[in-house]
Amino acid sequence: MSPVTLSVLDLAPVQADATAGEALHATTRFAQRAEELGMRRFWVAEHHNMPGIASSAPAVVLAHLAASTSRIRVGSGGVMLPNHAPLVVAEQFGTLEALHPGRVDLGIGRAPGTDPATARALRRHAEGLGAESFPRELTALMGYFGGTDADGIVATPGRGTQPEMWLLGSSGYSAQVAAVLGLPFAFAHHFAGENTAAALALYRDNFRPSAILAEPYSMVAVSAICADTDAEADRLAAPRDLAFVNLRAGRPQALATPEQAEGFPGSDAERHFAAQRKAGQLQGSPETVRAQAAQLIEDTRPDELMLTTLVYDIDTRIRSLELTAEAING
């Protein structure tokens, strides 16, 4: 397997016995270690009303991460555009790019990343929350980086300080929008693995060169938990599996310990759901992860892999990243 460019997606997971502040300090350590390992970029995800995720304000977190590192690109994976006025996003990421030129990525998603009530609380009205509004709002956002809008409004900072813009998605719709606009595309394989190959094929087949990108460029985000043995990796993955089950059931919680997760009985349907979520991901010993990564790369042909590691404590998260990087790139 030829070396592949690796990056990291983090959720700033909040442990059952810790605070959001401790989670954010752990994410800072994680970003610093990712930089030492030569990862290209470190992204944080926007989620709301979830007690187990502390990265609800990506621009704020990224300002801290950029100041705490020196070379690695930092970005949003993503900013969920229905939650924000495009002008605000342009100003926030224009500020980040002005402070840290050439190091900022703006990954944009079209889902709210939360429940409907929280989405309304964020936006304060229903306008802009529907999928049909996304192309218009994305075009407005891109316009602020290039000039003024129809009312003569200038994003300051923003205009002339273009972060690297990505479109995120888990469907063929987002793939085709990214292709038509000539943007790099990041696919959420870690929660929509059955759609990955088809969506990337749509992206490549429909890609139109743009001022931003001459050729299609894709990244696949994959769950990656690596330990000395397959059994240990499965044990470390139990809190992630329980988090998925709880979220699906509408009861999001802070991240359980491996012992708490193993002690959760779960129904047959919940165990089946967790097993489905594991399919196609990277989980096991270094030998197992290397074989899984080789298959994923053969099936999807990404330009980058983005690793997301949802385990209980930061030392284990760092060790998993080290083992995964060594397994994939030797």
Short mmCIF file of C-alpha atoms in Angstrom, two decimals:
data_model
loop_
_atom_site.label_atom_id
_atom_site.label_comp_id
_atom_site.label_asym_id
_atom_site.label_seq_id
_atom_site.Cartn_x
_atom_site.Cartn_y
_atom_site.Cartn_z
CA MET A 1 0.00 0.00 0.00
CA SER A 2 1.45 3.35 -1.05
CA PRO A 3 1.62 6.08 1.62
CA VAL A 4 -1.58 8.11 1.87
CA THR A 5 -2.07 11.62 3.23
CA LEU A 6 -3.64 11.44 6.69
CA SER A 7 -5.66 14.02 8.60
CA VAL A 8 -7.75 14.03 11.80
CA LEU A 9 -11.38 14.82 12.65
CA ASP A 10 -12.10 15.32 16.36
CA LEU A 11 -15.32 15.83 18.32
CA ALA A 12 -13.71 17.02 21.58
CA PRO A 13 -15.44 14.13 23.40
CA VAL A 14 -16.56 14.85 26.95
CA GLN A 15 -15.91 11.97 29.32
CA ALA A 16 -18.54 10.84 31.81
CA ASP A 17 -16.36 12.02 34.71
CA ALA A 18 -14.87 15.16 33.12
CA THR A 19 -15.79 18.69 32.05
CA ALA A 20 -16.04 20.36 28.66
CA GLY A 21 -12.93 22.35 29.55
CA GLU A 22 -10.97 19.16 30.12
CA ALA A 23 -12.27 17.79 26.82
CA LEU A 24 -11.06 20.88 24.95
CA HIS A 25 -7.63 20.70 26.60
CA ALA A 26 -7.44 17.05 25.51
CA THR A 27 -8.32 18.03 21.94
CA THR A 28 -5.49 20.56 22.03
CA ARG A 29 -3.04 17.82 23.02
CA PHE A 30 -4.46 15.65 20.25
CA ALA A 31 -3.92 18.38 17.65
CA GLN A 32 -0.36 18.93 18.81
CA ARG A 33 0.43 15.23 18.53
CA ALA A 34 -1.24 15.04 15.11
CA GLU A 35 1.07 17.83 13.97
CA GLU A 36 4.11 15.96 15.31
CA LEU A 37 3.01 12.87 13.38
CA GLY A 38 2.88 14.85 10.14
CA MET A 39 -0.89 14.91 9.67
CA ARG A 40 -1.98 17.46 7.04
CA ARG A 41 -5.03 18.89 8.77
CA PHE A 42 -6.97 18.76 12.05
CA TRP A 43 -10.70 19.43 11.91
CA VAL A 44 -13.36 19.75 14.62
CA ALA A 45 -17.05 19.03 14.11
CA GLU A 46 -20.03 21.21 14.95
CA HIS A 47 -22.74 19.54 17.03
CA HIS A 48 -25.23 21.05 19.46
CA ASN A 49 -27.28 19.94 22.46
CA MET A 50 -25.01 16.91 22.90
CA PRO A 51 -23.43 16.53 26.36
CA GLY A 52 -20.71 14.26 24.97
CA ILE A 53 -19.33 16.74 22.41
CA ALA A 54 -17.57 20.02 23.31
CA SER A 55 -16.87 21.34 19.79
CA SER A 56 -20.13 23.23 19.35
CA ALA A 57 -18.32 26.47 18.38
CA PRO A 58 -15.75 25.43 15.76
CA ALA A 59 -14.38 28.90 14.99
CA VAL A 60 -13.59 29.50 18.67
CA VAL A 61 -11.95 26.10 19.09
CA LEU A 62 -9.95 26.53 15.87
CA ALA A 63 -8.56 29.88 17.00
CA HIS A 64 -7.14 28.16 20.07
CA LEU A 65 -5.86 25.14 18.14
CA ALA A 66 -4.16 27.29 15.52
CA ALA A 67 -2.43 29.30 18.24
CA SER A 68 -1.38 26.07 19.99
CA THR A 69 0.23 24.56 16.87
CA SER A 70 2.49 25.93 14.16
CA ARG A 71 2.16 24.03 10.88
CA ILE A 72 -0.87 21.74 10.71
CA ARG A 73 -3.94 23.07 8.89
CA VAL A 74 -6.96 23.56 11.18
CA GLY A 75 -10.54 23.53 10.02
CA SER A 76 -14.20 22.80 10.49
CA GLY A 77 -15.56 19.39 9.73
CA GLY A 78 -17.80 21.15 9.43
CA VAL A 79 -19.58 24.39 9.97
CA MET A 80 -23.23 23.45 9.49
CA LEU A 81 -24.44 26.29 7.28
CA PRO A 82 -28.18 26.09 8.14
CA ASN A 83 -27.25 27.18 11.69
CA HIS A 84 -25.53 30.42 10.65
CA ALA A 85 -25.89 33.53 8.55
CA PRO A 86 -23.35 33.30 5.72
CA LEU A 87 -21.92 36.73 6.60
CA VAL A 88 -21.09 35.57 10.13
CA VAL A 89 -19.28 32.48 8.83
CA ALA A 90 -17.32 34.62 6.34
CA GLU A 91 -16.27 37.03 9.08
CA GLN A 92 -15.30 34.27 11.51
CA PHE A 93 -13.22 32.29 9.04
CA GLY A 94 -11.89 35.44 7.42
CA THR A 95 -10.59 36.38 10.86
CA LEU A 96 -9.00 32.97 11.34
CA GLU A 97 -7.34 33.14 7.92
CA ALA A 98 -6.09 36.67 8.61
CA LEU A 99 -4.54 35.52 11.88
CA HIS A 100 -3.15 32.23 10.52
CA PRO A 101 -2.73 32.70 6.76
CA GLY A 102 -2.54 29.54 4.68
CA ARG A 103 -3.56 27.24 7.55
CA VAL A 104 -7.37 27.45 7.72
CA ASP A 105 -9.95 25.12 6.15
CA LEU A 106 -13.64 25.90 6.00
CA GLY A 107 -15.58 22.66 5.67
CA ILE A 108 -19.28 23.29 5.08
CA GLY A 109 -22.16 20.90 5.78
CA ARG A 110 -25.82 21.24 4.81
CA ALA A 111 -27.42 19.48 7.81
CA PRO A 112 -28.03 21.29 11.12
CA GLY A 113 -26.08 18.66 13.08
CA THR A 114 -28.66 18.66 15.84
CA ASP A 115 -32.35 18.17 16.61
CA PRO A 116 -35.02 20.44 15.04
CA ALA A 117 -35.74 22.41 18.24
CA THR A 118 -32.05 23.21 18.75
CA ALA A 119 -31.69 24.14 15.07
CA ARG A 120 -34.51 26.67 15.47
CA ALA A 121 -32.92 28.05 18.63
CA LEU A 122 -29.63 28.55 16.77
CA ARG A 123 -31.14 30.28 13.74
CA ARG A 124 -34.06 31.91 15.65
CA HIS A 125 -36.41 31.26 12.71
CA ALA A 126 -37.07 28.51 10.18
CA GLU A 127 -35.74 30.44 7.17
CA GLY A 128 -32.61 28.84 5.75
CA LEU A 129 -33.06 25.55 7.59
CA GLY A 130 -34.37 23.56 4.62
CA ALA A 131 -32.15 21.69 2.18
CA GLU A 132 -33.56 23.79 -0.67
CA SER A 133 -31.92 26.90 0.85
CA PHE A 134 -28.44 25.41 0.95
CA PRO A 135 -27.22 26.27 -2.58
CA ARG A 136 -28.30 29.92 -2.18
CA GLU A 137 -26.64 30.28 1.23
CA LEU A 138 -23.46 28.54 0.07
CA THR A 139 -23.25 30.86 -2.95
CA ALA A 140 -23.71 33.87 -0.66
CA LEU A 141 -20.93 32.63 1.63
CA MET A 142 -18.52 32.11 -1.25
CA GLY A 143 -19.41 35.56 -2.57
CA TYR A 144 -18.39 37.28 0.66
CA PHE A 145 -14.84 36.00 0.27
CA GLY A 146 -14.69 37.36 -3.27
CA GLY A 147 -16.35 40.76 -2.97
CA THR A 148 -19.62 42.32 -1.87
CA ASP A 149 -23.19 41.10 -1.86
CA ALA A 150 -26.17 42.66 -3.67
CA ASP A 151 -26.56 45.22 -0.86
CA GLY A 152 -22.91 46.24 -0.96
CA ILE A 153 -22.04 44.45 2.28
CA VAL A 154 -18.36 43.57 2.72
CA ALA A 155 -17.16 40.82 5.08
CA THR A 156 -14.27 42.34 7.05
CA PRO A 157 -12.21 40.26 7.67
CA GLY A 158 -13.38 37.95 4.92
CA ARG A 159 -13.01 39.55 1.51
CA GLY A 160 -9.60 38.68 0.12
CA THR A 161 -8.75 36.24 2.93
CA GLN A 162 -9.94 32.99 1.40
CA PRO A 163 -9.67 29.91 3.62
CA GLU A 164 -9.52 26.57 1.83
CA MET A 165 -13.19 25.74 1.33
CA TRP A 166 -14.51 22.17 1.34
CA LEU A 167 -17.96 20.72 0.94
CA LEU A 168 -18.86 17.90 3.33
CA GLY A 169 -21.49 15.28 2.77
CA SER A 170 -22.88 11.80 3.21
CA SER A 171 -24.94 11.58 0.04
CA GLY A 172 -24.86 11.94 -3.70
CA TYR A 173 -26.50 15.37 -3.45
CA SER A 174 -23.54 16.96 -1.65
CA ALA A 175 -21.12 15.18 -3.98
CA GLN A 176 -22.80 16.71 -7.03
CA VAL A 177 -22.91 20.21 -5.51
CA ALA A 178 -19.19 20.00 -4.75
CA ALA A 179 -18.53 18.81 -8.30
CA VAL A 180 -20.54 21.59 -9.96
CA LEU A 181 -18.86 24.28 -7.83
CA GLY A 182 -15.38 22.80 -8.32
CA LEU A 183 -14.75 22.35 -4.58
CA PRO A 184 -12.83 19.63 -2.76
CA PHE A 185 -15.21 17.07 -1.24
CA ALA A 186 -15.03 15.24 2.09
CA PHE A 187 -17.30 12.22 2.51
CA ALA A 188 -18.54 11.08 5.93
CA HIS A 189 -17.78 7.38 5.54
CA HIS A 190 -17.72 7.05 9.33
CA PHE A 191 -21.50 7.27 9.46
CA ALA A 192 -22.63 6.59 5.89
CA GLY A 193 -20.24 3.93 4.67
CA GLU A 194 -22.73 2.29 2.32
CA ASN A 195 -22.84 5.45 0.15
CA THR A 196 -19.13 6.26 -0.10
CA ALA A 197 -18.05 4.72 -3.41
CA ALA A 198 -21.17 5.84 -5.28
CA ALA A 199 -20.97 9.42 -3.98
CA LEU A 200 -17.29 9.75 -4.86
CA ALA A 201 -17.98 8.39 -8.36
CA LEU A 202 -20.67 11.08 -8.81
CA TYR A 203 -18.24 13.73 -7.61
CA ARG A 204 -15.49 12.69 -10.01
CA ASP A 205 -17.79 12.15 -12.99
CA ASN A 206 -19.47 15.55 -12.64
CA PHE A 207 -16.52 17.67 -11.55
CA ARG A 208 -16.13 21.06 -13.20
CA PRO A 209 -12.75 22.85 -12.84
CA SER A 210 -12.96 26.14 -10.96
CA ALA A 211 -10.73 28.97 -9.82
CA ILE A 212 -10.42 27.02 -6.57
CA LEU A 213 -9.63 23.56 -7.92
CA ALA A 214 -8.50 22.29 -11.33
CA GLU A 215 -9.13 18.59 -10.68
CA PRO A 216 -11.36 16.67 -8.25
CA TYR A 217 -9.91 16.20 -4.78
CA SER A 218 -11.60 13.90 -2.27
CA MET A 219 -11.16 12.96 1.35
CA VAL A 220 -12.81 10.06 3.18
CA ALA A 221 -13.49 10.43 6.91
CA VAL A 222 -13.30 7.03 8.61
CA SER A 223 -13.61 5.83 12.20
CA ALA A 224 -10.22 4.50 13.31
CA ILE A 225 -9.54 2.68 16.59
CA CYS A 226 -6.26 0.78 16.74
CA ALA A 227 -4.76 -1.11 19.69
CA ASP A 228 -2.26 -3.89 20.24
CA THR A 229 -4.90 -6.58 19.67
CA ASP A 230 -8.27 -6.86 17.98
CA ALA A 231 -9.89 -7.63 21.33
CA GLU A 232 -8.46 -4.49 22.95
CA ALA A 233 -9.59 -2.33 20.04
CA ASP A 234 -13.11 -3.77 20.38
CA ARG A 235 -13.05 -2.93 24.10
CA LEU A 236 -11.95 0.65 23.39
CA ALA A 237 -14.68 0.99 20.75
CA ALA A 238 -17.50 0.07 23.15
CA PRO A 239 -18.06 3.68 24.38
CA ARG A 240 -18.32 4.89 20.77
CA ASP A 241 -20.84 2.17 19.97
CA LEU A 242 -22.91 3.06 23.03
CA ALA A 243 -22.76 6.75 22.09
CA PHE A 244 -24.19 5.94 18.64
CA VAL A 245 -26.96 3.82 20.16
CA ASN A 246 -27.87 6.53 22.68
CA LEU A 247 -27.88 9.24 20.03
CA ARG A 248 -30.14 7.21 17.76
CA ALA A 249 -32.52 6.65 20.67
CA GLY A 250 -32.65 10.40 21.40
CA ARG A 251 -30.73 10.22 24.68
CA PRO A 252 -27.26 11.70 23.98
CA GLN A 253 -24.91 11.42 26.94
CA ALA A 254 -21.32 12.08 27.94
CA LEU A 255 -18.88 9.42 26.74
CA ALA A 256 -19.04 6.31 28.93
CA THR A 257 -16.00 4.44 30.19
CA PRO A 258 -15.18 1.14 28.46
CA GLU A 259 -16.36 -0.67 31.59
CA GLN A 260 -19.68 1.18 31.62
CA ALA A 261 -20.18 0.55 27.92
CA GLU A 262 -19.40 -3.16 28.22
CA GLY A 263 -21.89 -3.40 31.06
CA PHE A 264 -24.72 -1.91 29.00
CA PRO A 265 -26.92 -4.85 27.96
CA GLY A 266 -28.49 -3.42 24.80
CA SER A 267 -31.24 -4.99 22.75
CA ASP A 268 -30.69 -7.21 19.73
CA ALA A 269 -31.65 -4.28 17.51
CA GLU A 270 -29.15 -1.98 19.23
CA ARG A 271 -26.34 -4.52 18.93
CA HIS A 272 -27.19 -4.99 15.25
CA PHE A 273 -27.13 -1.21 14.73
CA ALA A 274 -23.68 -0.92 16.38
CA ALA A 275 -22.35 -3.77 14.24
CA GLN A 276 -23.63 -2.06 11.08
CA ARG A 277 -21.88 1.17 12.06
CA LYS A 278 -18.59 -0.71 12.46
CA ALA A 279 -18.71 -2.20 8.95
CA GLY A 280 -16.14 -0.69 6.61
CA GLN A 281 -14.35 1.22 9.36
CA LEU A 282 -10.83 0.75 10.77
CA GLN A 283 -10.84 -1.20 14.02
CA GLY A 284 -8.41 -3.74 15.40
CA SER A 285 -4.73 -4.50 15.74
CA PRO A 286 -2.20 -2.75 13.46
CA GLU A 287 -2.27 -5.75 11.11
CA THR A 288 -6.07 -5.70 10.95
CA VAL A 289 -6.22 -1.93 10.44
CA ARG A 290 -3.62 -2.07 7.68
CA ALA A 291 -5.69 -4.62 5.75
CA GLN A 292 -8.91 -2.66 6.33
CA ALA A 293 -7.29 0.60 5.17
CA ALA A 294 -5.91 -1.05 2.05
CA GLN A 295 -9.40 -2.28 1.16
CA LEU A 296 -11.00 1.10 1.83
CA ILE A 297 -8.41 2.88 -0.31
CA GLU A 298 -8.86 0.37 -3.14
CA ASP A 299 -12.65 0.77 -3.03
CA THR A 300 -12.82 4.59 -2.75
CA ARG A 301 -9.50 5.96 -4.13
CA PRO A 302 -9.36 9.00 -1.83
CA ASP A 303 -6.70 11.69 -2.02
CA GLU A 304 -6.72 11.80 1.79
CA LEU A 305 -8.00 9.76 4.70
CA MET A 306 -9.36 11.65 7.70
CA LEU A 307 -9.25 9.60 10.91
CA THR A 308 -11.80 10.08 13.67
CA THR A 309 -11.06 8.26 16.93
CA LEU A 310 -13.81 8.28 19.55
CA VAL A 311 -12.34 6.54 22.58
CA TYR A 312 -12.57 7.36 26.25
CA ASP A 313 -9.31 9.01 27.33
CA ILE A 314 -6.82 11.22 25.55
CA ASP A 315 -3.74 9.03 26.11
CA THR A 316 -5.53 6.12 24.44
CA ARG A 317 -6.76 8.39 21.66
CA ILE A 318 -3.21 9.53 20.96
CA ARG A 319 -1.86 5.96 21.07
CA SER A 320 -4.56 4.81 18.66
CA LEU A 321 -3.62 7.59 16.24
CA GLU A 322 0.06 6.65 16.43
CA LEU A 323 -0.68 2.97 15.78
CA THR A 324 -3.10 3.79 12.94
CA ALA A 325 -0.61 6.07 11.18
CA GLU A 326 2.13 3.45 11.48
CA ALA A 327 -0.19 0.69 10.25
CA ILE A 328 -1.27 2.63 7.17
CA ASN A 329 1.96 4.32 6.13
CA GLY A 330 4.62 2.11 7.74
#
